[in-house]
Short mmCIF file of C-alpha atoms in Angstrom, two decimals:
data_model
loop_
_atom_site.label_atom_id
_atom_site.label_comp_id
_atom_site.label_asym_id
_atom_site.label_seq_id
_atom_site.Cartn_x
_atom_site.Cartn_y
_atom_site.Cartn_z
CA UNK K 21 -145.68 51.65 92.92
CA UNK K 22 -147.27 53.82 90.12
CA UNK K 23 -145.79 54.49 86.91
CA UNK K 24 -144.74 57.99 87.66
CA UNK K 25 -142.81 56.85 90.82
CA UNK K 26 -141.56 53.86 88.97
CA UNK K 27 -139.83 56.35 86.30
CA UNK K 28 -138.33 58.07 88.60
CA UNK K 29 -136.89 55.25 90.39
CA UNK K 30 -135.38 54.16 86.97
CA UNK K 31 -134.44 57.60 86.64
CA UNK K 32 -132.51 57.87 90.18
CA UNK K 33 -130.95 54.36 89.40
CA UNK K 34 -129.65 55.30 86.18
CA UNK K 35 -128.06 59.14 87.45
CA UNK K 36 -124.68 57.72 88.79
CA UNK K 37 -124.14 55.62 85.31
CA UNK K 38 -124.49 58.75 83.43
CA UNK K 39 -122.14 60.77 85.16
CA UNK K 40 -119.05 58.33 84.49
CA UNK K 41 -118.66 59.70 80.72
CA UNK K 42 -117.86 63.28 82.25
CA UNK K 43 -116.06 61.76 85.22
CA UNK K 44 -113.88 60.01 82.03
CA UNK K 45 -113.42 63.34 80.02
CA UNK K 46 -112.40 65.44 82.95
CA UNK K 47 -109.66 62.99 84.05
CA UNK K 48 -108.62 62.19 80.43
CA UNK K 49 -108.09 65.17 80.27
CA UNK K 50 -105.69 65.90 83.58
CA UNK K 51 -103.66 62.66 82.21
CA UNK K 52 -102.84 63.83 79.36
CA UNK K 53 -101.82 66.91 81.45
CA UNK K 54 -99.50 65.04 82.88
CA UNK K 55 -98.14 63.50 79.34
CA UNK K 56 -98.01 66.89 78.09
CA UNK K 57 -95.71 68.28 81.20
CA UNK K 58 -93.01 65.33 80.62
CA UNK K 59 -92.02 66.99 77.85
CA UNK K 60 -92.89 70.48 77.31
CA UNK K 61 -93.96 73.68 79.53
CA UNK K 62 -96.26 73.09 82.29
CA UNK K 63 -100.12 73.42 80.96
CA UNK K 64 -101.83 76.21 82.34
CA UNK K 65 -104.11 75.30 85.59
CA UNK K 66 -106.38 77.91 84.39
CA UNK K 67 -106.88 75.58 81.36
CA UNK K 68 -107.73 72.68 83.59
CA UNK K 69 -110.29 74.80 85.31
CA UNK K 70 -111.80 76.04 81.82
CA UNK K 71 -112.07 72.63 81.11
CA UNK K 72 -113.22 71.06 84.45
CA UNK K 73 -116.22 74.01 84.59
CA UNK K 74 -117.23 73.37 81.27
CA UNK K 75 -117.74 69.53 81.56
CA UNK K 76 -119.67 70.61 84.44
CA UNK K 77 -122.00 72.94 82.83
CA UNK K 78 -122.28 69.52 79.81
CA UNK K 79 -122.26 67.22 83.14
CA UNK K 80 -125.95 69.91 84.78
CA UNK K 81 -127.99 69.22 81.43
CA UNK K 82 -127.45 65.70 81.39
CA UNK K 83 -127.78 64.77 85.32
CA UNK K 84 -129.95 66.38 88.06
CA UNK K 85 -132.28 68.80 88.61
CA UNK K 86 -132.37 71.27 85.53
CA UNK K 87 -131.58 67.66 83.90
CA UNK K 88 -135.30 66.23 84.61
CA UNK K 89 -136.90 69.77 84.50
CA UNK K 90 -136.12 70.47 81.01
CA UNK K 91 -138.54 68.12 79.42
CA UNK K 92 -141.66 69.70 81.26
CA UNK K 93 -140.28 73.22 81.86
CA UNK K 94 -139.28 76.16 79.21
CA UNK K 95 -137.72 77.94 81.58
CA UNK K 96 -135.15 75.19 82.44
CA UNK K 97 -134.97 74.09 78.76
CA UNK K 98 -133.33 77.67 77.89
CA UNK K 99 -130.90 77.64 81.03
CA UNK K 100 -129.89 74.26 79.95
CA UNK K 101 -129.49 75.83 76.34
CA UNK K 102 -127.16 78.12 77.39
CA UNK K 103 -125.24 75.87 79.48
CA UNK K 104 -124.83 73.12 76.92
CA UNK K 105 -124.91 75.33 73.62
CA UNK K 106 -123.06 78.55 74.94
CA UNK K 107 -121.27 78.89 78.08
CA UNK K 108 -119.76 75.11 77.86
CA UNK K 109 -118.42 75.45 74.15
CA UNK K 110 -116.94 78.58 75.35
CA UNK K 111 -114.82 77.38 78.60
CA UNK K 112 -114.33 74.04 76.47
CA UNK K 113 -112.67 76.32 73.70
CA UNK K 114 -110.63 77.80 76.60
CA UNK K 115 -109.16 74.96 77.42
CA UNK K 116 -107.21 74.44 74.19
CA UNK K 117 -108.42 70.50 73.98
CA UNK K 118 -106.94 70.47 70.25
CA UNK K 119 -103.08 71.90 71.84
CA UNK K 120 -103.48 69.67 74.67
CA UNK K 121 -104.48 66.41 72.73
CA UNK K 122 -101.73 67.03 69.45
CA UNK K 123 -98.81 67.18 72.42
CA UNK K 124 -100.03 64.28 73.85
CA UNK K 125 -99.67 61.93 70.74
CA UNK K 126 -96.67 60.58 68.34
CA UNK K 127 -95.64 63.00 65.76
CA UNK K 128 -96.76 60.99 63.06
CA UNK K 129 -100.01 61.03 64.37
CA UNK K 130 -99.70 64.60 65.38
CA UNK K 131 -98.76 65.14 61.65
CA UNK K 132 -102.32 63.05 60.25
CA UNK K 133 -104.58 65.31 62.68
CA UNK K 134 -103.03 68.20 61.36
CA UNK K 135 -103.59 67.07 57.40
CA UNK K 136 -106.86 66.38 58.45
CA UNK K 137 -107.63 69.68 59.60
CA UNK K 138 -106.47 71.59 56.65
CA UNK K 139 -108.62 69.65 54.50
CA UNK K 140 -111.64 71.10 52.37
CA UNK K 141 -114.90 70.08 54.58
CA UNK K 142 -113.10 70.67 58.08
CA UNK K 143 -112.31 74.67 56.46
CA UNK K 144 -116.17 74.67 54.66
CA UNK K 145 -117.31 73.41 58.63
CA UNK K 146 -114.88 76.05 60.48
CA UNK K 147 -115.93 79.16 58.49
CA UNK K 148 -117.74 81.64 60.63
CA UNK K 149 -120.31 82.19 57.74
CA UNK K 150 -121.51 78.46 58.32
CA UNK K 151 -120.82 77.93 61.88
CA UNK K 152 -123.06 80.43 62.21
CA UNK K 153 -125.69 78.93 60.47
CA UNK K 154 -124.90 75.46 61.92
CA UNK K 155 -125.43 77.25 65.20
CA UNK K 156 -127.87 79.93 65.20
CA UNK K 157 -129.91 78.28 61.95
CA UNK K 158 -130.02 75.28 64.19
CA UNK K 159 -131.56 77.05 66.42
CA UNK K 160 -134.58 78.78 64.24
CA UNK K 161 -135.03 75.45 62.75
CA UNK K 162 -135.83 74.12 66.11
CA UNK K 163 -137.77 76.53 67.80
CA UNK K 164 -139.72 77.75 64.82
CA UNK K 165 -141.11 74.37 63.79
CA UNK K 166 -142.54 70.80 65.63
CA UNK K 167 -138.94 69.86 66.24
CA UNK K 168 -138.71 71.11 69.50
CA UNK K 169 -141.94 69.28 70.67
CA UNK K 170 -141.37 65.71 68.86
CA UNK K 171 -137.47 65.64 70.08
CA UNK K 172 -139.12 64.95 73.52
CA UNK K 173 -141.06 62.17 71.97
CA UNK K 174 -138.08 60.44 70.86
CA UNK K 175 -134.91 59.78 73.22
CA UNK K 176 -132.45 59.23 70.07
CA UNK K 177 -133.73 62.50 68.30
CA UNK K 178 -133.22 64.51 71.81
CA UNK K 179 -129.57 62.94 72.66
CA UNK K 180 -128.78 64.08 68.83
CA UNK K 181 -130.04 67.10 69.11
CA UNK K 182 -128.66 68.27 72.09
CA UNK K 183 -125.40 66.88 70.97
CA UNK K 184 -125.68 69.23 67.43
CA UNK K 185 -126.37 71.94 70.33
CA UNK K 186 -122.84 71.23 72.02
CA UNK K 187 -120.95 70.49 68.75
CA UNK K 188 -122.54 73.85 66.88
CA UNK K 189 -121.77 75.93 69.72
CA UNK K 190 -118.19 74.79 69.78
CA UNK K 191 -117.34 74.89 66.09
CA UNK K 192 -118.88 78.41 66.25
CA UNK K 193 -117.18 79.81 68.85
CA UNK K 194 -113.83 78.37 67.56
CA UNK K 195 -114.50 80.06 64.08
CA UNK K 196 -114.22 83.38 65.64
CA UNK K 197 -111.56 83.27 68.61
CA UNK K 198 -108.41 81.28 68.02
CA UNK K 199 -107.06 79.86 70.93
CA UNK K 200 -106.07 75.88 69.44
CA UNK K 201 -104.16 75.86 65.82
CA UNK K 202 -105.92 76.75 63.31
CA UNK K 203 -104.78 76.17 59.64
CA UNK K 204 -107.52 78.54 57.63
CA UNK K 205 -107.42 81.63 59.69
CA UNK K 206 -110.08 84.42 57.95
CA UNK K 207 -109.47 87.83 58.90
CA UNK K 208 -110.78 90.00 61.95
CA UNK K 209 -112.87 91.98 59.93
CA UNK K 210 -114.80 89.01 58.03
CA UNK K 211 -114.91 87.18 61.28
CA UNK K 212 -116.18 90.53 62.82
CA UNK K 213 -119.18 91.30 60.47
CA UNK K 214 -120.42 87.43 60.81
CA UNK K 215 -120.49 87.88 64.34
CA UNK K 216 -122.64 90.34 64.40
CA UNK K 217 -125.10 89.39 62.19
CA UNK K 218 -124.90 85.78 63.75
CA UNK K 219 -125.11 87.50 67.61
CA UNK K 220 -128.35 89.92 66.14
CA UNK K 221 -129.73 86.36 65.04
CA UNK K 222 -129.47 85.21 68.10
CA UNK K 223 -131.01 88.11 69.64
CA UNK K 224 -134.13 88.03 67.03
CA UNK K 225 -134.78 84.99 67.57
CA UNK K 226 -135.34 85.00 71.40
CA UNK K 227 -137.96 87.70 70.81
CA UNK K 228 -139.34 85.56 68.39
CA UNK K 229 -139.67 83.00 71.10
CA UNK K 230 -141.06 85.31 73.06
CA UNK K 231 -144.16 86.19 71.04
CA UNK K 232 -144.44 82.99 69.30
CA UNK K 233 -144.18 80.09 71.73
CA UNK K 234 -142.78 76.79 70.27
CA UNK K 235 -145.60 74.24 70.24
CA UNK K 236 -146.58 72.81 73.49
CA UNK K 237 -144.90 76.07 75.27
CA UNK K 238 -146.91 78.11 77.52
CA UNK K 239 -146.97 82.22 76.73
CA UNK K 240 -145.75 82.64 80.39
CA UNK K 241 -142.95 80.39 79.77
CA UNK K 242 -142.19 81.30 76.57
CA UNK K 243 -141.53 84.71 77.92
CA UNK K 244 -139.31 83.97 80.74
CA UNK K 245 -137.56 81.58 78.84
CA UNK K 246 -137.00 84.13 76.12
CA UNK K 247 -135.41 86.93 78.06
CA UNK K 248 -133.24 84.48 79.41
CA UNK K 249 -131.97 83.39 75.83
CA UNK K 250 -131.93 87.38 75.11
CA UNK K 251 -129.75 88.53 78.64
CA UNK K 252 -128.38 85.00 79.26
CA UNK K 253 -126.76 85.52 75.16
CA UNK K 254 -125.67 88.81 75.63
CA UNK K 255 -123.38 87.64 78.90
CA UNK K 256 -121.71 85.28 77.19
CA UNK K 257 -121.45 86.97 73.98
CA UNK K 258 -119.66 90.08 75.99
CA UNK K 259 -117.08 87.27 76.84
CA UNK K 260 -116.54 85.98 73.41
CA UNK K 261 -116.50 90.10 72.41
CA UNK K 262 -113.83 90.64 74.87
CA UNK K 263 -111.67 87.83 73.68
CA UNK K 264 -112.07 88.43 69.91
CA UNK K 265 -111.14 92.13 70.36
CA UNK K 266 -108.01 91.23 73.20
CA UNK K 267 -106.95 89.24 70.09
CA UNK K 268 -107.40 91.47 67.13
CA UNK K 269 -105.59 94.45 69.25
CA UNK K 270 -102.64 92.09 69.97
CA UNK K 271 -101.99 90.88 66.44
CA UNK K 272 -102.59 94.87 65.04
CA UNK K 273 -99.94 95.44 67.95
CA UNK K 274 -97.80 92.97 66.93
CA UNK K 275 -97.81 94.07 63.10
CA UNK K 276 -97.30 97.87 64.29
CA UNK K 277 -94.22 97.02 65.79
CA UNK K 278 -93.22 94.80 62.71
CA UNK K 279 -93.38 98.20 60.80
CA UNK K 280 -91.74 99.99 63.33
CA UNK K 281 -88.67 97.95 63.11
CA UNK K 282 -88.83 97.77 59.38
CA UNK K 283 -88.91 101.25 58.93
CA UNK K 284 -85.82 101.78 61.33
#
């Protein structure tokens, strides 16, 4: 047996260990479901869907296919960063892990999570001016320098850098819709401008890609993959447009009709 075959024997070996972890978070996740409905309203099932989809999307970068195609193919690399870096932080978010996990616990502990999340670097971390550049200055930094060809060199400086991928992409998309508590809440007009100067980022930076290929990138594959990051973006950034706006129009509602009954 050759060395190739032999690595992919290791690789087939190893596939069903790495799924447990996601196997774990999806049905942590349905048990404390079932905590949370002993003593308050039922949670949502569209919640448990949000969250079952979006460990799968975490569960296709790590294990399969697209998994073992990313290392030797552009192409895959960029589907697998919009699974792991966009769509997944997104139905994660969706899910309301934050709700879900503070009606789970004992008050008390309930009560330390929530001092914890008011402090100073959890508000510097959760402002949409440096998610952003957690998330999309990630992103240049990677693509626009050797980083992208040495983290496939070394397995501990891959596994951290797709998990800055996941954790970016889910502190940014937090910073801008609100769907689990949030103690420092900046307004819809801040929140507003970042986004679109983050989103254009975005955007600029997948052309870049696709006139400057990373190092050890073809040109053909450095095309493809960058209109995927441009028109794969833009879908899921119409979803997080949608929800921001849903949002801001409900609590401009909401204050309207707070005048409305002042005034009577």
């Amino acid at each position: 047996m050759n060395n190739e075959h032999m690595e992919h024997f290791k690789v087939t070996i190893a596939e069903p260990f790495l799924l447990i972890p996601f196997i774990l978070l999806f049905f942590l996740y349905l048990i404390a479901c079932i905590v949370s409905n002993r003593h308050y309203k039922r949670w949502s099932y569209f919640r448990i869907f949000y969250w079952g989809l979006g460990v799968l999307c975490m569960a296709t970068v790590a294990i399969g296919p697209l998994a073992k195609s990313v290392h030797s193919n552009f192409t895959a690399h960029m589907f697998g960063h919009l699974l792991l870096g966009m769509l997944s932080p997104l139905l994660i978010l969706l899910s309301a892990p934050m709700t879900l996990f503070l009606r789970t616990v004992r008050v008390k502990h309930a009560r330390y999570i929530t001092k914890v999340l008011k402090s100073f670097p959890i508000r510097l971390i959760c402002d949409p001016l440096t998610a952003s550049l957690l998330n999309v200055g990630g992103l240049w930094l990677l693509y626009t320098t050797n980083l992208f060809s040495q983290m496939h060199q070394n397995l501990l400086l891959y596994l951290f850098i797709h998990l800055h991928v996941f954790i970016a992409g889910y502190v940014y998309t937090a910073a801008f819709i609100y769907i689990d508590p949030i103690p420092h809440r900046t307004s819809y007009m801040y929140r507003g401008i970042i986004m679109i100067l983050s989103m254009a980022s975005h955007g600029v930076l997948s052309k870049y890609i696709y006139a400057h290929p990373p190092n050890g990138v073809t040109t053909t594959q450095a095309e493809i993959g960058g209109m995927i990051m441009y028109y794969g973006g833009d879908l899921v950034d119409i979803i997080l447009i949608y929800i921001f706006c849903l949002q801001w129009y409900k609590s401009a509602r909401i204050k309207s009709n707070l005048v409305k009954q002042v005034n009577i």
